[in-house]
CSV table of C-alpha atoms (C1' of nucleotides) in Angstrom, one decimal:
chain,number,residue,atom,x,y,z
A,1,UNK,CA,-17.6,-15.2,-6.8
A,2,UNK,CA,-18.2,-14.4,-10.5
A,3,UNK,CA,-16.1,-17.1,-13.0
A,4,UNK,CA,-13.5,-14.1,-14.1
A,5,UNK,CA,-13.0,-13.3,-10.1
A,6,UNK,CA,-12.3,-16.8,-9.8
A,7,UNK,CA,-9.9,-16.8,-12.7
A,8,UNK,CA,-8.0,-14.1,-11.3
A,9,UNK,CA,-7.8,-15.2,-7.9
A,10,UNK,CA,-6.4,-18.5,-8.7
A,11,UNK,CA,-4.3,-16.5,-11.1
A,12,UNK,CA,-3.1,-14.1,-8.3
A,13,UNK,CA,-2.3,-17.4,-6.4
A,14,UNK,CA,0.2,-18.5,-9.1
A,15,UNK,CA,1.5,-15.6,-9.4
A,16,UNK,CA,2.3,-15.3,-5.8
A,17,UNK,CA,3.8,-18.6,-5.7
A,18,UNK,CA,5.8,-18.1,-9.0
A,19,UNK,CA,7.1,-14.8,-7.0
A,20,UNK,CA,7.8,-16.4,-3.8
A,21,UNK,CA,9.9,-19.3,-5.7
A,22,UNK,CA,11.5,-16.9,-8.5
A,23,UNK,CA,12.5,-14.9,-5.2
A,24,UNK,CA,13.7,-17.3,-3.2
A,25,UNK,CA,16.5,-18.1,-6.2
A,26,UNK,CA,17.4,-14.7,-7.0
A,27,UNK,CA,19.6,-14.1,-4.2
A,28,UNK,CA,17.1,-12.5,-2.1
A,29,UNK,CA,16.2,-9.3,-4.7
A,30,UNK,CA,13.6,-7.3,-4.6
A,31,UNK,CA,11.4,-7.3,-7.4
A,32,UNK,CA,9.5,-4.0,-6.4
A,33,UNK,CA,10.4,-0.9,-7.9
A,34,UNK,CA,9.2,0.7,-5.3
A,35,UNK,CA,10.8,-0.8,-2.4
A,36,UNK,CA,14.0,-0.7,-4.3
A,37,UNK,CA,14.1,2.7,-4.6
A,38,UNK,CA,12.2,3.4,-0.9
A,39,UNK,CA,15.4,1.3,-0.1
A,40,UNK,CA,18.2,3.1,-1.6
A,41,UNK,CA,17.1,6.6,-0.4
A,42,UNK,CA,16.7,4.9,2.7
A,43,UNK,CA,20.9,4.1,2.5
A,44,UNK,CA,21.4,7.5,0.9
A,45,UNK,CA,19.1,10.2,2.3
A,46,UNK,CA,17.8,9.6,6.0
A,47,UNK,CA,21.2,7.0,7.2
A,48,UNK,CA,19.0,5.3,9.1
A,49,UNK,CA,19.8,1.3,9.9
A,50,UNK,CA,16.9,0.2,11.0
A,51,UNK,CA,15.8,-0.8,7.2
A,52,UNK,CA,18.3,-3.2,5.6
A,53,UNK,CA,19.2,-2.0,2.0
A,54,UNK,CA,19.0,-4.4,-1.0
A,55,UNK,CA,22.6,-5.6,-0.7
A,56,UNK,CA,21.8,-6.4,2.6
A,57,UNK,CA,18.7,-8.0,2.1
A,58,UNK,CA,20.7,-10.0,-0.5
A,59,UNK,CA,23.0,-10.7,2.3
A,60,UNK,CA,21.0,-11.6,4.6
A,61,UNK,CA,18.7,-14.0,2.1
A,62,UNK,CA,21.9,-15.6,1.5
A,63,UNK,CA,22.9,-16.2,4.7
A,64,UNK,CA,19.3,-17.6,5.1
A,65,UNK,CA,19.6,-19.9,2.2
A,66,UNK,CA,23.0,-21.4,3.5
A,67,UNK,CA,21.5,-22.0,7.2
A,68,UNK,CA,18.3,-23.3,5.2
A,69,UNK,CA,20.2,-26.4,3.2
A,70,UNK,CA,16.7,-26.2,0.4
A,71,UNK,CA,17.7,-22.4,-0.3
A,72,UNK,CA,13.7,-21.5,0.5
A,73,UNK,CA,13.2,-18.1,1.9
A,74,UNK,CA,10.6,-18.7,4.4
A,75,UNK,CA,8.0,-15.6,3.6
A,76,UNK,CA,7.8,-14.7,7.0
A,77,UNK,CA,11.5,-13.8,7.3
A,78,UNK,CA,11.1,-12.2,4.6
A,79,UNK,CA,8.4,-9.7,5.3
A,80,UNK,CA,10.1,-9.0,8.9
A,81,UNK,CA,13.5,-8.1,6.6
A,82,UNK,CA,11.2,-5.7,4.4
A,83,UNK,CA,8.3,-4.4,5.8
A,84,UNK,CA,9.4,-1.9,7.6
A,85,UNK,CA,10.3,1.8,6.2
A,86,UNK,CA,9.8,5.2,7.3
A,87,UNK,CA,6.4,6.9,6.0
A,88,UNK,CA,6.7,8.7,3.2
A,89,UNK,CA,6.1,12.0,4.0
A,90,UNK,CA,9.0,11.6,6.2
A,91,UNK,CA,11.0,10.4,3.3
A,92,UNK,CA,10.1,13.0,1.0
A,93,UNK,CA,9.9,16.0,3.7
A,94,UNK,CA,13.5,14.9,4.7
A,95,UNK,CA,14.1,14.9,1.1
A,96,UNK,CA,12.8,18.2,0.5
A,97,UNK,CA,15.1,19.4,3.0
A,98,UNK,CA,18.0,18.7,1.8
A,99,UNK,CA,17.2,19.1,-1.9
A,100,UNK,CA,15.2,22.7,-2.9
A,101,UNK,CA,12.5,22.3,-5.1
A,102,UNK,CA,11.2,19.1,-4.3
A,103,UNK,CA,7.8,19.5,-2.9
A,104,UNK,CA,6.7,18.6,0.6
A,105,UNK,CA,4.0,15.7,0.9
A,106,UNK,CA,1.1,17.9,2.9
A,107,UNK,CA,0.2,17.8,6.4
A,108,UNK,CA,-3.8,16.7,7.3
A,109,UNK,CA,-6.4,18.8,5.4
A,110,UNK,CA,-7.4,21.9,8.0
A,111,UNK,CA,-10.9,20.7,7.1
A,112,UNK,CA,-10.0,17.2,9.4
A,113,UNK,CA,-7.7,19.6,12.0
A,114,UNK,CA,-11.2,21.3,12.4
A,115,UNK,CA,-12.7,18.8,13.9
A,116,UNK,CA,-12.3,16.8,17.3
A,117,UNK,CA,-10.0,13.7,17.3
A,118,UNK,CA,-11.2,10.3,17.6
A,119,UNK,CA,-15.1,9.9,17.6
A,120,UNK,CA,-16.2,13.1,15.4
A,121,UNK,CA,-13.8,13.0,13.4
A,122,UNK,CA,-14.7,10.0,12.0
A,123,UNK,CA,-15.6,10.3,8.3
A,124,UNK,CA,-18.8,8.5,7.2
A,125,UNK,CA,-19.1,8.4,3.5
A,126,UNK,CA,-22.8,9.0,2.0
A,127,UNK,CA,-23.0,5.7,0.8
A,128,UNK,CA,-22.0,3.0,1.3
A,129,UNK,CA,-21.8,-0.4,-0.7
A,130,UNK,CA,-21.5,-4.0,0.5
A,131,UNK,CA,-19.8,-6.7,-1.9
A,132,UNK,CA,-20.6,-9.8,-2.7
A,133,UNK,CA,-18.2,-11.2,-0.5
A,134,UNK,CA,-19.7,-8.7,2.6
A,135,UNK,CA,-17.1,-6.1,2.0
A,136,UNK,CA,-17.8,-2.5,2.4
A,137,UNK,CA,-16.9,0.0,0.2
A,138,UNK,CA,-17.5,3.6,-0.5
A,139,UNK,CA,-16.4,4.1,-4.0
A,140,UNK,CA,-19.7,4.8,-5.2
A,141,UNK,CA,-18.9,3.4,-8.6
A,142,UNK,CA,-20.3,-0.2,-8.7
A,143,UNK,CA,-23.8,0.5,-9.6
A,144,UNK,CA,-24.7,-3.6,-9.1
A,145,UNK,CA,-24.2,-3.5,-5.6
A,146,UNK,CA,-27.0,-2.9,-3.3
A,147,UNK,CA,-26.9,0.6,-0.9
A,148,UNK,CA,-26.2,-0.7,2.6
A,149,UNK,CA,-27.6,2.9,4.2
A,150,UNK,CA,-26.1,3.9,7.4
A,151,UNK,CA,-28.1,2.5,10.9
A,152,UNK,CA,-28.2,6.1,12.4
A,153,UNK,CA,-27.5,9.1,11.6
A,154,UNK,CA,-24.2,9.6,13.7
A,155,UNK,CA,-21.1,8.2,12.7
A,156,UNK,CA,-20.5,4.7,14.4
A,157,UNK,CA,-18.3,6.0,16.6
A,158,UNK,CA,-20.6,8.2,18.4
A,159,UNK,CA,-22.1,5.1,20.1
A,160,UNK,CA,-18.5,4.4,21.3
A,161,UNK,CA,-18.5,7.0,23.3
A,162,UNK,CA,-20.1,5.3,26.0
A,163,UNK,CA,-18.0,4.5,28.9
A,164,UNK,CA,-17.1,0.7,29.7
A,165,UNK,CA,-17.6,1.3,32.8
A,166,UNK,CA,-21.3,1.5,32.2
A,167,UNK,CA,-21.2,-2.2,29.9
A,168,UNK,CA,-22.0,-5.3,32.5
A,169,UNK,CA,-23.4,-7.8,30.6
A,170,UNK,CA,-21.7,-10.6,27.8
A,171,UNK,CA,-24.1,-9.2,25.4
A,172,UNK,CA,-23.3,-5.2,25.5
A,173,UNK,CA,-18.7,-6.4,26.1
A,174,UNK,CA,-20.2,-8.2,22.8
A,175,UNK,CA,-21.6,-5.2,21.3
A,176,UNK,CA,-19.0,-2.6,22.6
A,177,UNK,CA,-16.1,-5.0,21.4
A,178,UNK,CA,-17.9,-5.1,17.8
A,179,UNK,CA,-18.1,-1.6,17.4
A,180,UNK,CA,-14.6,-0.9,18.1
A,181,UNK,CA,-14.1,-3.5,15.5
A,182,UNK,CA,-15.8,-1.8,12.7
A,183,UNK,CA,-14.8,1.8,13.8
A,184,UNK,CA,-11.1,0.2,13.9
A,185,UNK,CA,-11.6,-1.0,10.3
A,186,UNK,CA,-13.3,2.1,9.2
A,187,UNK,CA,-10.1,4.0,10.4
A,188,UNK,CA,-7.7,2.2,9.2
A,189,UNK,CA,-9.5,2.3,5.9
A,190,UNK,CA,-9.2,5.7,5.5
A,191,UNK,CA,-5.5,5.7,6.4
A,192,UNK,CA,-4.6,2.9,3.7
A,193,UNK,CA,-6.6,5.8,1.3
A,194,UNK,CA,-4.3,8.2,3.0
A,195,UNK,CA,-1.5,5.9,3.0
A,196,UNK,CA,-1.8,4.8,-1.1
A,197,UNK,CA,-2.3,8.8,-1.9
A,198,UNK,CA,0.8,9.5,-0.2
A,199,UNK,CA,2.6,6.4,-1.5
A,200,UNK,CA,1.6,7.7,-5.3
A,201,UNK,CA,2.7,11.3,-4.4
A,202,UNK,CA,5.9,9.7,-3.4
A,203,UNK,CA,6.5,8.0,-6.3
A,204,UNK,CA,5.7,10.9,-8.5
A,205,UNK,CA,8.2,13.1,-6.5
A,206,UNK,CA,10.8,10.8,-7.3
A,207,UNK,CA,10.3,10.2,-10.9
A,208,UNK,CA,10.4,14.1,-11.1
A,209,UNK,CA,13.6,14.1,-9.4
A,210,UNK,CA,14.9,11.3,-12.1
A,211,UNK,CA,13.9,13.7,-14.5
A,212,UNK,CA,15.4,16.5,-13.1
A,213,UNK,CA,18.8,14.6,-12.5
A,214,UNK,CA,19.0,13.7,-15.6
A,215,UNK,CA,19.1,16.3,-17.1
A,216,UNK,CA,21.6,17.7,-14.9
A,217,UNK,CA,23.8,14.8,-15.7
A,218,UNK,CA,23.4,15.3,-19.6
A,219,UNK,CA,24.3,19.0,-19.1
A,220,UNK,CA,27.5,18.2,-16.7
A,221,UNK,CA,28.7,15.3,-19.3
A,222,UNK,CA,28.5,18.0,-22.7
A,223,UNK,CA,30.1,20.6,-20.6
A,224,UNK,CA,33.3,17.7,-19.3
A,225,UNK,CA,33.3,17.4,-22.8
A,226,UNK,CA,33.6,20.7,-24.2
A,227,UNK,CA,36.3,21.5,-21.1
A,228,UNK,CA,38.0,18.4,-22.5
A,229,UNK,CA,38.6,19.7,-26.1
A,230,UNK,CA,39.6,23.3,-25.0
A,231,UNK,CA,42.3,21.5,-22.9
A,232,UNK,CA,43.3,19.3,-25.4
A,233,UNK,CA,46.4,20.3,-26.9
A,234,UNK,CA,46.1,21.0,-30.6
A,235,UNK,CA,48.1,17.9,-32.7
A,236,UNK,CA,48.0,19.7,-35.8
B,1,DT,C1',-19.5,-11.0,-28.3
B,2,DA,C1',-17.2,-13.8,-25.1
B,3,DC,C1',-13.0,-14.5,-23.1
B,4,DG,C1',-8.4,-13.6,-21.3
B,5,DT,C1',-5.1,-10.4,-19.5
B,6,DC,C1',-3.5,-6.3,-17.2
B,7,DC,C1',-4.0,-2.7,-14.1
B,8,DA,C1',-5.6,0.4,-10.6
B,9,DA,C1',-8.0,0.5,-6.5
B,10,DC,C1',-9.9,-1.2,-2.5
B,11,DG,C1',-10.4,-3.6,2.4
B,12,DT,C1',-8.2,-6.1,5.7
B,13,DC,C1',-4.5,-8.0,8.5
B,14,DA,C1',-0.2,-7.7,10.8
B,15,DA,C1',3.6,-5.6,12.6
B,16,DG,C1',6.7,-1.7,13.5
B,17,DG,C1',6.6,3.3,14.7
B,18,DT,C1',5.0,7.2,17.4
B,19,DC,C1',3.3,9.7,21.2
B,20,DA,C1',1.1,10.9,25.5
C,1,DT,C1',3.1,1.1,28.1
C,2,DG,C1',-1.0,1.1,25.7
C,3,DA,C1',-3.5,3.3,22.1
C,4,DC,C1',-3.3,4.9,17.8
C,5,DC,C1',-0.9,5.6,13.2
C,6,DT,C1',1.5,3.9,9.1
C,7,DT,C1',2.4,0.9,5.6
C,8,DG,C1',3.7,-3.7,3.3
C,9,DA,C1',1.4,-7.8,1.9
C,10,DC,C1',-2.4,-10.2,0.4
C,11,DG,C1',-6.8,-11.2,-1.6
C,12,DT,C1',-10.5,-9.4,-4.3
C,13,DT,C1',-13.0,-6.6,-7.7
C,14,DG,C1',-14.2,-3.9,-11.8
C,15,DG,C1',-12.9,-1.6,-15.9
C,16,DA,C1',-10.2,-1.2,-20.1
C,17,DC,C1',-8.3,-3.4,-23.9
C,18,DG,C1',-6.9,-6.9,-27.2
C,19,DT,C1',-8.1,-11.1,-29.6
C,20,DA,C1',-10.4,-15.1,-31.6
DNA sequence: TACGTCCAACGTCAAGGTCA
DNA sequence: TGACCTTGACGTTGGACGTA
């Protein structure tokens, strides 16, 4: 690890820690815009109660604090209390619905409908780079690291198609176990892409809606006021 | 120019949700 | 009910930018 990754990882630590303690004295509150607002249209749009809402995290950190006599949030508890939400496509198509003109997050590209689930439609990117720490990544834009080109020509998950059935020996269960691995990790790669792309979408949906309501509110408080001084009886 | 800081993006893990 | 999907959390990285 390089001396500035070094530096940041030990600062990430701190920073984590400083969180998890500034956290664990604020009555529970969520720091994250995000999940604050993910939160609140939870309460307000979908009236689902599956996801507590930040009062009731707040609650329910305080009832933890009182049953835990050093006020500590144990991190675990916490993550159970907010990890959970509804995609957001969900959100925002359930949004859309009820509100016109806010834009639906779009389904799968037809290009990936095209093909056949599972094994072929497994996405192999052109290159791809290994990190100095063994990671894989297929950004294409760090030039220092060295092209790790692809075994076969197929995607990985071509050799999966083989049948278990067929696998009798330690070696092959060995094998056939570490290629689900990597075609596991290779798919759930691409969904966290998918997941962040939607997650920005998301976010820019609602700051347009902000916007938007905003304004609305600015028009409906000059036109109170203007109803306000036609009703108001003349002193003079 | 070296260094520090911030930020965006990534990969992975874990756990809840969904669906056949 | 198991396989797969989704997403929050975490650790890591590289680039941009400010500063001494």
């Amino acid at each position: 690890m390089s001396k500035c990754g070094r530096k940041k990882y030990i600062k990430t630590n701190l920073r984590q820690m400083t969180m998890e303690t500034i956290e664990s004295q604020q009555d529970g509150s969520v720091t994250d815009s995000v999940a604050e607002s993910e939160s609140a249209h939870m309460q307000t749009q979908t009236g689902q109660n599956s996801v507590p809402t930040l009062a009731q995290v707040a609650t329910i950190a305080e009832t933890d604090e009182s049953a835990e006599s050093e006020g500590v949030i144990d991190s675990h508890k916490r993550r159970e209390i907010l990890s959970r939400r509804p995609s957001y496509r969900k959100i925002l198509n359930e949004l859309s619905s009820d509100v016109p003109g806010v834009p639906k997050i779009e389904e799968e590209k037809p290009e990936e409908e095209g093909t056949p689930p599972n094994i072929a439609t497994m996405a192999v990117p052109t290159s791809i780079y290994q990190t100095s720490t063994g990671q894989y990544t297929a950004t294409g834009d760090m030039p220092t690291y060295q092209i790790r080109a692809p075994t076969t020509a197929l995607p990985q998950g071509v050799v999966m198609a083989a049948s278990p059935g067929s696998l009798h020996s330690p070696q092959q269960l060995a094998e056939e176990a570490t290629r689900k691995r990597e075609l596991r990790l290779m798919k759930n790669r691409e969904a966290a892409k998918e997941c962040r792309r939607r997650k920005k979408e998301y976010v820019k949906c609602l700051e347009s809606r902000v916007a938007v309501l905003e304004v609305q509110n600015k028009k409906l408080i000059e036109e109170l006021e203007t109803l306000k001084d036609i009703c108001s009886p003349k002193t003079d």
